[in-house]
mmCIF file of C-alpha atoms in Angstrom:
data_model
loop_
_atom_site.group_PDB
_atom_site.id
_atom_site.type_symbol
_atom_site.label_atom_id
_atom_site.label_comp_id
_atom_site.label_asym_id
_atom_site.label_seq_id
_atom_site.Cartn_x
_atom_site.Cartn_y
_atom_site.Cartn_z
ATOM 1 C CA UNK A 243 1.480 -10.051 27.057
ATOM 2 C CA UNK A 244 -1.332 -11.228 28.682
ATOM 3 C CA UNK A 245 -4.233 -10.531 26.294
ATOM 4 C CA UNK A 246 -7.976 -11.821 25.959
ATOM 5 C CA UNK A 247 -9.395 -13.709 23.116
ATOM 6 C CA UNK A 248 -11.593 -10.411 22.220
ATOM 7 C CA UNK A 249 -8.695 -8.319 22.697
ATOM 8 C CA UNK A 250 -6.131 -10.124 20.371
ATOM 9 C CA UNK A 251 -8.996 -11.000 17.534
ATOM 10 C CA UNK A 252 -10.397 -7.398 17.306
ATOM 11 C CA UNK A 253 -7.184 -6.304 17.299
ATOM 12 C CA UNK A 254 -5.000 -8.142 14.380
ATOM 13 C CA UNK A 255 -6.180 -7.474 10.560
ATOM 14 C CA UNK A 256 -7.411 -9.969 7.985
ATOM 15 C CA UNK A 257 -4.220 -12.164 5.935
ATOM 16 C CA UNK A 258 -2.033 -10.607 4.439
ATOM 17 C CA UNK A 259 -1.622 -7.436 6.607
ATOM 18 C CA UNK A 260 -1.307 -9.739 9.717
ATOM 19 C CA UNK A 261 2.296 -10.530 8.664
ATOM 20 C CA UNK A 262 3.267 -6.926 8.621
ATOM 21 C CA UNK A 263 3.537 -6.266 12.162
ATOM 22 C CA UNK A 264 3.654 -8.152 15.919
ATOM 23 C CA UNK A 265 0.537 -8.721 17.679
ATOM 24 C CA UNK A 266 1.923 -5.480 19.855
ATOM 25 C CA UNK A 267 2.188 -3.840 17.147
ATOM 26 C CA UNK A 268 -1.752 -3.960 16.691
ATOM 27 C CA UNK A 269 -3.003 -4.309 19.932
ATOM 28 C CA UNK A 270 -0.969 -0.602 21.082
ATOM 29 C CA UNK A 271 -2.598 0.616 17.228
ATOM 30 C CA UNK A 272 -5.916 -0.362 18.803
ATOM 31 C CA UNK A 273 -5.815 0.966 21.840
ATOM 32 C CA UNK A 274 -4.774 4.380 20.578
ATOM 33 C CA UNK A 275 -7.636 4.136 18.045
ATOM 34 C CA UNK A 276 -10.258 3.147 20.507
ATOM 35 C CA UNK A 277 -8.863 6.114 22.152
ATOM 36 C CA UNK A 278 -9.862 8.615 19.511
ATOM 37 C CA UNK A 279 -12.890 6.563 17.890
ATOM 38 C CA UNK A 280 -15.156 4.711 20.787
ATOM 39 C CA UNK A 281 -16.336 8.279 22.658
ATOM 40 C CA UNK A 282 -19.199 8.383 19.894
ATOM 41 C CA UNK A 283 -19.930 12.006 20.881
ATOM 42 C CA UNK A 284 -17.175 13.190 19.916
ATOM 43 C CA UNK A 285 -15.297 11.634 17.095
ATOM 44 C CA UNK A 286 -13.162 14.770 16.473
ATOM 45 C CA UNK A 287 -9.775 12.774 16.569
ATOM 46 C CA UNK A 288 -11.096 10.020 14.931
ATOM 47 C CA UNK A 289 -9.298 9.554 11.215
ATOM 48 C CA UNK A 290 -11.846 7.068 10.242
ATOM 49 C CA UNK A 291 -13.220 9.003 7.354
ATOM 50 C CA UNK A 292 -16.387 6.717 8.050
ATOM 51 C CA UNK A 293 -16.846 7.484 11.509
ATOM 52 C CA UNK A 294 -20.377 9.230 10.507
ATOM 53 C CA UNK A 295 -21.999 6.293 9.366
ATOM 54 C CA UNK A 296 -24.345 4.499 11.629
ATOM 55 C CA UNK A 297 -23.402 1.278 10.514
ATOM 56 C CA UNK A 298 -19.865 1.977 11.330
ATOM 57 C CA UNK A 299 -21.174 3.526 14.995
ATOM 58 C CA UNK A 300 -22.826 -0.297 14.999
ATOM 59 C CA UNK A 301 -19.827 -2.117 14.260
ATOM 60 C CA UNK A 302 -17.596 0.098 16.374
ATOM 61 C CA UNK A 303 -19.523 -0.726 19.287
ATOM 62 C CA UNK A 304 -18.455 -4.224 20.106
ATOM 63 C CA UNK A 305 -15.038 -3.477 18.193
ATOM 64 C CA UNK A 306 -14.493 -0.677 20.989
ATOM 65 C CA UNK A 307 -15.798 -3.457 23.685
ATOM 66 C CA UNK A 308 -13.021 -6.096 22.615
ATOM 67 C CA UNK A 309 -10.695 -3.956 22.325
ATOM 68 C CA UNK A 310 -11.501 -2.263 26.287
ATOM 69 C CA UNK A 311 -10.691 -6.167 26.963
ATOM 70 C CA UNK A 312 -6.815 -4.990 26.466
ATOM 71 C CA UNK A 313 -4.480 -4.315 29.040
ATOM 72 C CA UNK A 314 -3.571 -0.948 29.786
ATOM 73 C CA UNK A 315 0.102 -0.768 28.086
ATOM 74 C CA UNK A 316 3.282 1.001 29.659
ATOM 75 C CA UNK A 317 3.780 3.895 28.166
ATOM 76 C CA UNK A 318 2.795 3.105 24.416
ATOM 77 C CA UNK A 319 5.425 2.151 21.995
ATOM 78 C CA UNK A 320 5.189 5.198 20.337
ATOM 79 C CA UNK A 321 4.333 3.743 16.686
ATOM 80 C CA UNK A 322 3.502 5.697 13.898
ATOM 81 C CA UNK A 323 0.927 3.781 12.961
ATOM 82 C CA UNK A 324 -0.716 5.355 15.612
ATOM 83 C CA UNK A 325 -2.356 8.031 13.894
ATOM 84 C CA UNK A 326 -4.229 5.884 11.399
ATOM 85 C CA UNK A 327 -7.515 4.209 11.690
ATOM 86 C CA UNK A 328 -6.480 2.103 8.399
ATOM 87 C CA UNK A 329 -7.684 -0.676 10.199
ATOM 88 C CA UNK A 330 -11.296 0.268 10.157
ATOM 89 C CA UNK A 331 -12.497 -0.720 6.541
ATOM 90 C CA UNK A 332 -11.030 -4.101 7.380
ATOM 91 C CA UNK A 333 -14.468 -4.311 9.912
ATOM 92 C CA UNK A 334 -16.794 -6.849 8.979
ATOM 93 C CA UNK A 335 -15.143 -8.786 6.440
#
């Protein structure tokens, strides 16, 4: 696809987890998370179990900026992986 920088570095974990999936894979996990975690007034369908911690709110806000970078996709693949913000204690490291 045709993806920014920000888009395609905020989205794909740290070594070894990169190998697990394609870079759709994590982009469309993104998006969905951004979905439920970057409206920091209400963080109701966020799973981060973080997502109260200012620090996090800090980090979060450039992570959801990168990741607003990403095209719009076509209906969502529909991954499971969906429904987990796994990713987030990757942040930062």
């Amino acid at each position: 696809g045709n993806y920014t920088y920000e888009c395609v570095d905020s989205s794909i974990p740290p070594y070894p987890l990169c190998l697990l999936h394609s870079v759709e894979y994590f982009i469309e996990s993104a998006i969905a998370s951004s979905d439920r975690c970057c409206d920091f007034s209400d963080l109701s369908e966020c799973k981060c179990p973080i997502k109260e911690s200012w620090w996090w709110k800090m980090k979060m806000g450039s992570w959801c900026e990168d990741i607003a970078s990403c095209p719009a996709t076509e209906g969502g693949g529909g991954y499971s992986a969906m429904e987990t913000e796994v990713w987030t204690k990757f942040i930062g490291k």
